[in-house]
Amino acid sequence: MRVVRPAWTATLTWKAAVFIAVMCCALAALLGALVHVSVTRQTVHDAREKALARLGEVTDLYEAGEPLPRFAGIDPPDLPAALRLLALRGERGTVVADRGGRPAMWAAGPADGRALAVRLDYTQSAGTIDALGRSLLGSSVLAIGATLVVGVFAVTRVTRRLHLTARVARRISAGDLDARVDDPRTKDPSRPQDEVATVSGALDTMASSLQRKLQSEQRFTADVAHELRTPLTGLTAAAELLPEGRPSELVRDRVRAMRALTEDLLEISRLDARNETVDLAAHELGPLAGRVVRASGTETEVRVVRDATVETDRRRLERVLGNLVANAHKHGAPPVVVTVDGPVVTVRDHGPGYPAYLLESGPQRFRTESGGKGHGLGLTIAVGQAEVIGAELVFAGAPGGGAEARLRLPEYVHLSDPEPEGPEGSA
């Protein structure tokens, strides 16, 4: 069974905190062990030197036949066995042992085939070592806590800047090309830049370059469309003067197609400028969809599952639905069905379906892979107009085959009439 970790454990702050904590614990343990071993060794060494010095004094007293002090004796019963054997072999030594629940430092040496031993109280030295251990543990915990707080604070400052850069990148990908990180470290060349500032500066540079490129393309599209309108107007008038016949019909057809393309380009340039204004009003969605289908002059079925009142710009909504219906007939296959279910309008055909690139990235201008005629502008305009009126347009494959476009509109909320006051009570 696989254990799923919480999402917050993948954050840089959590990883940095764990790393800092582990490193602090390892460093504290290493330094604490070194200090504890060094102090313990020195304390034991001092106690041993003192015990051996006392043993030398007691040995002189024993050889002089003087009485031994209370802390010394010949073959005392509580002398550690290992130290007793060492003394019986003619050697001198020391050992720390527990005596009556209290630690003691023993020193023993040979005396006429027996063991002459002295005993020193080791309680204070042992307490010093224990207190040192507790102090090292407490100071290590405090040091780890303080380092962890400072480290997390420093890392949080870095991750906050990274989150800001990520938010700006998402805003740019959503179409807000004016979004910038504006890291103060990137504005002053004399200040040293860290890696986050380098990434922020690169993102701002990329956004500025992308904005200039898109604005140049938008200006080019608008300029071309505007420049084409004048000659197309003259060409349309000239085409109307041609004598009736097949050649004149072909000329008029091509002029109409080019005029429609020019109008589409102008509309796209206006949508790209993002300065469109909407005329919102309440409209019944079912009758509006029926009018769009009748105006298209196509064999399209309209189904109203549940009618709804939506708050929208009627002209722009009719443009969106008209483009979706025209695209379904041009690139799909009959039957084409427009379904109204509340504030959602679905346009479905039974053709080969939308291309993979469109489902993944949305419609693209002057790109079509359905095998039919088109410039990819109809769906592009539909997406742009839907965004202007605050609607959500989604392209998907229909169950059982075909293409399906779902348009979700903001539903109009009817304010309920105030309840009438009840009749006054009769006397």
PDB file of C-alpha atoms in Angstrom, residues 72-251:
ATOM      1  CA  ALA A  72      41.567   4.039  53.817  1.00  0.00           C
ATOM      2  CA  GLY A  73      41.872   0.393  54.860  1.00  0.00           C
ATOM      3  CA  ILE A  74      43.428  -2.982  54.305  1.00  0.00           C
ATOM      4  CA  ASP A  75      41.272  -5.311  52.213  1.00  0.00           C
ATOM      5  CA  PRO A  76      38.031  -3.344  52.728  1.00  0.00           C
ATOM      6  CA  PRO A  77      34.996  -5.597  52.051  1.00  0.00           C
ATOM      7  CA  ASP A  78      33.421  -3.267  49.478  1.00  0.00           C
ATOM      8  CA  LEU A  79      36.586  -2.902  47.392  1.00  0.00           C
ATOM      9  CA  PRO A  80      35.790  -3.757  43.734  1.00  0.00           C
ATOM     10  CA  ALA A  81      37.023  -7.256  42.903  1.00  0.00           C
ATOM     11  CA  ALA A  82      38.903  -6.209  39.770  1.00  0.00           C
ATOM     12  CA  LEU A  83      40.854  -3.563  41.705  1.00  0.00           C
ATOM     13  CA  ARG A  84      41.568  -6.089  44.517  1.00  0.00           C
ATOM     14  CA  LEU A  85      43.077  -8.577  42.071  1.00  0.00           C
ATOM     15  CA  LEU A  86      45.187  -5.802  40.533  1.00  0.00           C
ATOM     16  CA  ALA A  87      46.592  -4.880  43.967  1.00  0.00           C
ATOM     17  CA  LEU A  88      47.274  -8.512  44.863  1.00  0.00           C
ATOM     18  CA  ARG A  89      49.349  -8.767  41.672  1.00  0.00           C
ATOM     19  CA  GLY A  90      51.540  -5.974  43.007  1.00  0.00           C
ATOM     20  CA  GLU A  91      50.136  -3.174  40.864  1.00  0.00           C
ATOM     21  CA  ARG A  92      48.374   0.080  41.630  1.00  0.00           C
ATOM     22  CA  GLY A  93      45.158   1.227  39.978  1.00  0.00           C
ATOM     23  CA  THR A  94      41.921   3.151  40.261  1.00  0.00           C
ATOM     24  CA  VAL A  95      38.311   2.511  39.455  1.00  0.00           C
ATOM     25  CA  VAL A  96      34.966   4.318  39.819  1.00  0.00           C
ATOM     26  CA  ALA A  97      32.340   2.151  41.519  1.00  0.00           C
ATOM     27  CA  ASP A  98      29.006   2.578  43.242  1.00  0.00           C
ATOM     28  CA  ARG A  99      29.069   2.414  47.013  1.00  0.00           C
ATOM     29  CA  GLY A 100      25.818   2.630  48.925  1.00  0.00           C
ATOM     30  CA  GLY A 101      24.071   4.324  46.043  1.00  0.00           C
ATOM     31  CA  ARG A 102      26.783   6.969  45.671  1.00  0.00           C
ATOM     32  CA  PRO A 103      29.698   6.917  43.224  1.00  0.00           C
ATOM     33  CA  ALA A 104      33.207   6.609  44.681  1.00  0.00           C
ATOM     34  CA  MET A 105      36.728   6.700  43.264  1.00  0.00           C
ATOM     35  CA  TRP A 106      38.830   3.786  44.567  1.00  0.00           C
ATOM     36  CA  ALA A 107      42.606   3.560  44.470  1.00  0.00           C
ATOM     37  CA  ALA A 108      44.447   0.436  45.624  1.00  0.00           C
ATOM     38  CA  GLY A 109      47.997  -0.917  45.807  1.00  0.00           C
ATOM     39  CA  PRO A 110      49.925  -3.856  47.314  1.00  0.00           C
ATOM     40  CA  ALA A 111      50.713  -3.956  51.048  1.00  0.00           C
ATOM     41  CA  ASP A 112      52.377  -7.136  52.436  1.00  0.00           C
ATOM     42  CA  GLY A 113      50.396  -9.420  50.136  1.00  0.00           C
ATOM     43  CA  ARG A 114      47.183  -7.605  50.755  1.00  0.00           C
ATOM     44  CA  ALA A 115      45.368  -4.702  49.167  1.00  0.00           C
ATOM     45  CA  LEU A 116      45.740  -1.246  50.631  1.00  0.00           C
ATOM     46  CA  ALA A 117      42.874   0.918  49.355  1.00  0.00           C
ATOM     47  CA  VAL A 118      41.599   4.483  49.653  1.00  0.00           C
ATOM     48  CA  ARG A 119      38.145   5.756  48.802  1.00  0.00           C
ATOM     49  CA  LEU A 120      37.205   9.272  47.667  1.00  0.00           C
ATOM     50  CA  ASP A 121      33.706  10.620  47.234  1.00  0.00           C
ATOM     51  CA  TYR A 122      32.999  10.988  43.483  1.00  0.00           C
ATOM     52  CA  THR A 123      29.470  12.400  43.834  1.00  0.00           C
ATOM     53  CA  GLN A 124      30.394  15.988  43.024  1.00  0.00           C
ATOM     54  CA  SER A 125      32.401  15.035  39.931  1.00  0.00           C
ATOM     55  CA  ALA A 126      29.625  12.739  38.683  1.00  0.00           C
ATOM     56  CA  GLY A 127      27.067  15.508  39.298  1.00  0.00           C
ATOM     57  CA  THR A 128      29.247  17.921  37.352  1.00  0.00           C
ATOM     58  CA  ILE A 129      29.372  15.524  34.419  1.00  0.00           C
ATOM     59  CA  ASP A 130      25.593  14.940  34.535  1.00  0.00           C
ATOM     60  CA  ALA A 131      24.920  18.688  34.767  1.00  0.00           C
ATOM     61  CA  LEU A 132      27.218  19.231  31.807  1.00  0.00           C
ATOM     62  CA  GLY A 133      25.256  16.670  29.796  1.00  0.00           C
ATOM     63  CA  ARG A 134      21.953  18.340  30.638  1.00  0.00           C
ATOM     64  CA  SER A 135      23.366  21.752  29.808  1.00  0.00           C
ATOM     65  CA  LEU A 136      24.670  20.530  26.483  1.00  0.00           C
ATOM     66  CA  LEU A 137      21.292  18.966  25.672  1.00  0.00           C
ATOM     67  CA  GLY A 138      19.346  22.104  26.636  1.00  0.00           C
ATOM     68  CA  SER A 139      21.670  24.465  24.800  1.00  0.00           C
ATOM     69  CA  SER A 140      21.560  22.220  21.738  1.00  0.00           C
ATOM     70  CA  VAL A 141      17.765  22.285  21.723  1.00  0.00           C
ATOM     71  CA  LEU A 142      17.748  26.076  22.069  1.00  0.00           C
ATOM     72  CA  ALA A 143      20.383  26.458  19.363  1.00  0.00           C
ATOM     73  CA  ILE A 144      18.468  24.140  17.027  1.00  0.00           C
ATOM     74  CA  GLY A 145      15.217  26.016  17.655  1.00  0.00           C
ATOM     75  CA  ALA A 146      16.802  29.430  17.120  1.00  0.00           C
ATOM     76  CA  THR A 147      18.651  28.296  13.995  1.00  0.00           C
ATOM     77  CA  LEU A 148      15.503  26.661  12.649  1.00  0.00           C
ATOM     78  CA  VAL A 149      13.450  29.842  13.167  1.00  0.00           C
ATOM     79  CA  VAL A 150      16.087  32.036  11.545  1.00  0.00           C
ATOM     80  CA  GLY A 151      16.601  29.555   8.717  1.00  0.00           C
ATOM     81  CA  VAL A 152      12.880  29.190   8.008  1.00  0.00           C
ATOM     82  CA  PHE A 153      12.514  32.975   8.043  1.00  0.00           C
ATOM     83  CA  ALA A 154      15.358  33.341   5.547  1.00  0.00           C
ATOM     84  CA  VAL A 155      14.023  30.552   3.342  1.00  0.00           C
ATOM     85  CA  THR A 156      10.491  31.975   3.531  1.00  0.00           C
ATOM     86  CA  ARG A 157      11.759  35.279   2.174  1.00  0.00           C
ATOM     87  CA  VAL A 158      13.228  33.427  -0.801  1.00  0.00           C
ATOM     88  CA  THR A 159      10.145  31.269  -1.365  1.00  0.00           C
ATOM     89  CA  ARG A 160       7.898  34.348  -1.092  1.00  0.00           C
ATOM     90  CA  ARG A 161       9.807  35.878  -3.989  1.00  0.00           C
ATOM     91  CA  LEU A 162       9.556  32.621  -5.905  1.00  0.00           C
ATOM     92  CA  HIS A 163       5.784  32.491  -5.318  1.00  0.00           C
ATOM     93  CA  LEU A 164       5.507  36.091  -6.556  1.00  0.00           C
ATOM     94  CA  THR A 165       7.446  35.157  -9.695  1.00  0.00           C
ATOM     95  CA  ALA A 166       5.177  32.135 -10.223  1.00  0.00           C
ATOM     96  CA  ARG A 167       2.023  34.260  -9.814  1.00  0.00           C
ATOM     97  CA  VAL A 168       3.310  36.771 -12.358  1.00  0.00           C
ATOM     98  CA  ALA A 169       4.152  33.941 -14.762  1.00  0.00           C
ATOM     99  CA  ARG A 170       0.600  32.588 -14.422  1.00  0.00           C
ATOM    100  CA  ARG A 171      -0.837  36.049 -15.049  1.00  0.00           C
ATOM    101  CA  ILE A 172       1.281  36.363 -18.190  1.00  0.00           C
ATOM    102  CA  SER A 173       0.169  32.938 -19.412  1.00  0.00           C
ATOM    103  CA  ALA A 174      -3.457  34.010 -18.790  1.00  0.00           C
ATOM    104  CA  GLY A 175      -2.966  36.994 -21.109  1.00  0.00           C
ATOM    105  CA  ASP A 176      -1.957  39.799 -18.744  1.00  0.00           C
ATOM    106  CA  LEU A 177       1.156  40.933 -20.596  1.00  0.00           C
ATOM    107  CA  ASP A 178       1.532  43.997 -18.377  1.00  0.00           C
ATOM    108  CA  ALA A 179       2.333  41.836 -15.335  1.00  0.00           C
ATOM    109  CA  ARG A 180       5.897  42.180 -14.057  1.00  0.00           C
ATOM    110  CA  VAL A 181       7.797  40.933 -11.013  1.00  0.00           C
ATOM    111  CA  ASP A 182       9.755  44.198 -10.649  1.00  0.00           C
ATOM    112  CA  ASP A 183      12.304  42.761  -8.222  1.00  0.00           C
ATOM    113  CA  PRO A 184      14.207  45.745  -6.750  1.00  0.00           C
ATOM    114  CA  ARG A 185      17.476  43.819  -7.081  1.00  0.00           C
ATOM    115  CA  THR A 186      17.137  43.784 -10.861  1.00  0.00           C
ATOM    116  CA  LYS A 187      16.640  47.549 -11.134  1.00  0.00           C
ATOM    117  CA  ASP A 188      19.963  48.502  -9.559  1.00  0.00           C
ATOM    118  CA  PRO A 189      22.899  46.977 -11.479  1.00  0.00           C
ATOM    119  CA  SER A 190      25.279  47.818  -8.621  1.00  0.00           C
ATOM    120  CA  ARG A 191      23.459  45.491  -6.235  1.00  0.00           C
ATOM    121  CA  PRO A 192      24.499  41.829  -6.250  1.00  0.00           C
ATOM    122  CA  GLN A 193      21.798  39.575  -7.663  1.00  0.00           C
ATOM    123  CA  ASP A 194      20.887  36.154  -6.346  1.00  0.00           C
ATOM    124  CA  GLU A 195      19.374  33.341  -8.384  1.00  0.00           C
ATOM    125  CA  VAL A 196      15.788  34.423  -7.651  1.00  0.00           C
ATOM    126  CA  ALA A 197      16.506  37.952  -8.892  1.00  0.00           C
ATOM    127  CA  THR A 198      18.070  36.495 -12.038  1.00  0.00           C
ATOM    128  CA  VAL A 199      14.960  34.407 -12.724  1.00  0.00           C
ATOM    129  CA  SER A 200      12.686  37.392 -12.022  1.00  0.00           C
ATOM    130  CA  GLY A 201      14.667  39.613 -14.367  1.00  0.00           C
ATOM    131  CA  ALA A 202      14.616  36.958 -17.086  1.00  0.00           C
ATOM    132  CA  LEU A 203      10.835  36.589 -16.699  1.00  0.00           C
ATOM    133  CA  ASP A 204      10.296  40.362 -16.931  1.00  0.00           C
ATOM    134  CA  THR A 205      12.528  40.553 -20.008  1.00  0.00           C
ATOM    135  CA  MET A 206      10.671  37.666 -21.640  1.00  0.00           C
ATOM    136  CA  ALA A 207       7.291  39.261 -20.879  1.00  0.00           C
ATOM    137  CA  SER A 208       8.394  42.605 -22.319  1.00  0.00           C
ATOM    138  CA  SER A 209       9.728  40.945 -25.448  1.00  0.00           C
ATOM    139  CA  LEU A 210       6.559  38.877 -25.848  1.00  0.00           C
ATOM    140  CA  GLN A 211       4.384  41.939 -25.316  1.00  0.00           C
ATOM    141  CA  ARG A 212       6.272  43.936 -27.947  1.00  0.00           C
ATOM    142  CA  LYS A 213       6.031  41.067 -30.407  1.00  0.00           C
ATOM    143  CA  LEU A 214       2.300  40.547 -29.883  1.00  0.00           C
ATOM    144  CA  GLN A 215       1.589  44.260 -30.050  1.00  0.00           C
ATOM    145  CA  SER A 216       3.552  44.451 -33.289  1.00  0.00           C
ATOM    146  CA  GLU A 217       1.526  41.562 -34.716  1.00  0.00           C
ATOM    147  CA  GLN A 218      -1.733  43.145 -33.563  1.00  0.00           C
ATOM    148  CA  ARG A 219      -0.807  46.476 -35.141  1.00  0.00           C
ATOM    149  CA  PHE A 220       0.158  44.686 -38.328  1.00  0.00           C
ATOM    150  CA  THR A 221      -3.151  42.808 -38.436  1.00  0.00           C
ATOM    151  CA  ALA A 222      -5.136  45.984 -37.780  1.00  0.00           C
ATOM    152  CA  ASP A 223      -3.155  47.990 -40.331  1.00  0.00           C
ATOM    153  CA  VAL A 224      -3.536  45.336 -43.018  1.00  0.00           C
ATOM    154  CA  ALA A 225      -7.270  45.054 -42.407  1.00  0.00           C
ATOM    155  CA  HIS A 226      -7.734  48.825 -42.500  1.00  0.00           C
ATOM    156  CA  GLU A 227      -5.641  49.170 -45.657  1.00  0.00           C
ATOM    157  CA  LEU A 228      -7.653  46.430 -47.378  1.00  0.00           C
ATOM    158  CA  ARG A 229     -11.027  48.028 -46.696  1.00  0.00           C
ATOM    159  CA  THR A 230     -10.563  50.882 -49.200  1.00  0.00           C
ATOM    160  CA  PRO A 231      -9.535  48.793 -52.218  1.00  0.00           C
ATOM    161  CA  LEU A 232     -12.130  46.157 -51.306  1.00  0.00           C
ATOM    162  CA  THR A 233     -14.858  48.782 -51.316  1.00  0.00           C
ATOM    163  CA  GLY A 234     -13.833  49.828 -54.811  1.00  0.00           C
ATOM    164  CA  LEU A 235     -13.488  46.217 -55.909  1.00  0.00           C
ATOM    165  CA  THR A 236     -16.974  45.435 -54.620  1.00  0.00           C
ATOM    166  CA  ALA A 237     -18.444  48.345 -56.542  1.00  0.00           C
ATOM    167  CA  ALA A 238     -16.567  47.332 -59.696  1.00  0.00           C
ATOM    168  CA  ALA A 239     -17.716  43.719 -59.363  1.00  0.00           C
ATOM    169  CA  GLU A 240     -21.338  44.857 -59.285  1.00  0.00           C
ATOM    170  CA  LEU A 241     -20.853  46.573 -62.665  1.00  0.00           C
ATOM    171  CA  LEU A 242     -19.679  43.398 -64.379  1.00  0.00           C
ATOM    172  CA  PRO A 243     -22.129  41.791 -66.813  1.00  0.00           C
ATOM    173  CA  GLU A 244     -24.035  38.806 -65.529  1.00  0.00           C
ATOM    174  CA  GLY A 245     -22.325  35.494 -66.075  1.00  0.00           C
ATOM    175  CA  ARG A 246     -20.245  32.791 -64.477  1.00  0.00           C
ATOM    176  CA  PRO A 247     -17.002  34.848 -64.379  1.00  0.00           C
ATOM    177  CA  SER A 248     -18.716  37.785 -62.640  1.00  0.00           C
ATOM    178  CA  GLU A 249     -20.282  35.416 -60.072  1.00  0.00           C
ATOM    179  CA  LEU A 250     -16.860  33.992 -59.249  1.00  0.00           C
ATOM    180  CA  VAL A 251     -15.414  37.493 -58.873  1.00  0.00           C
TER     181      VAL A 251
END
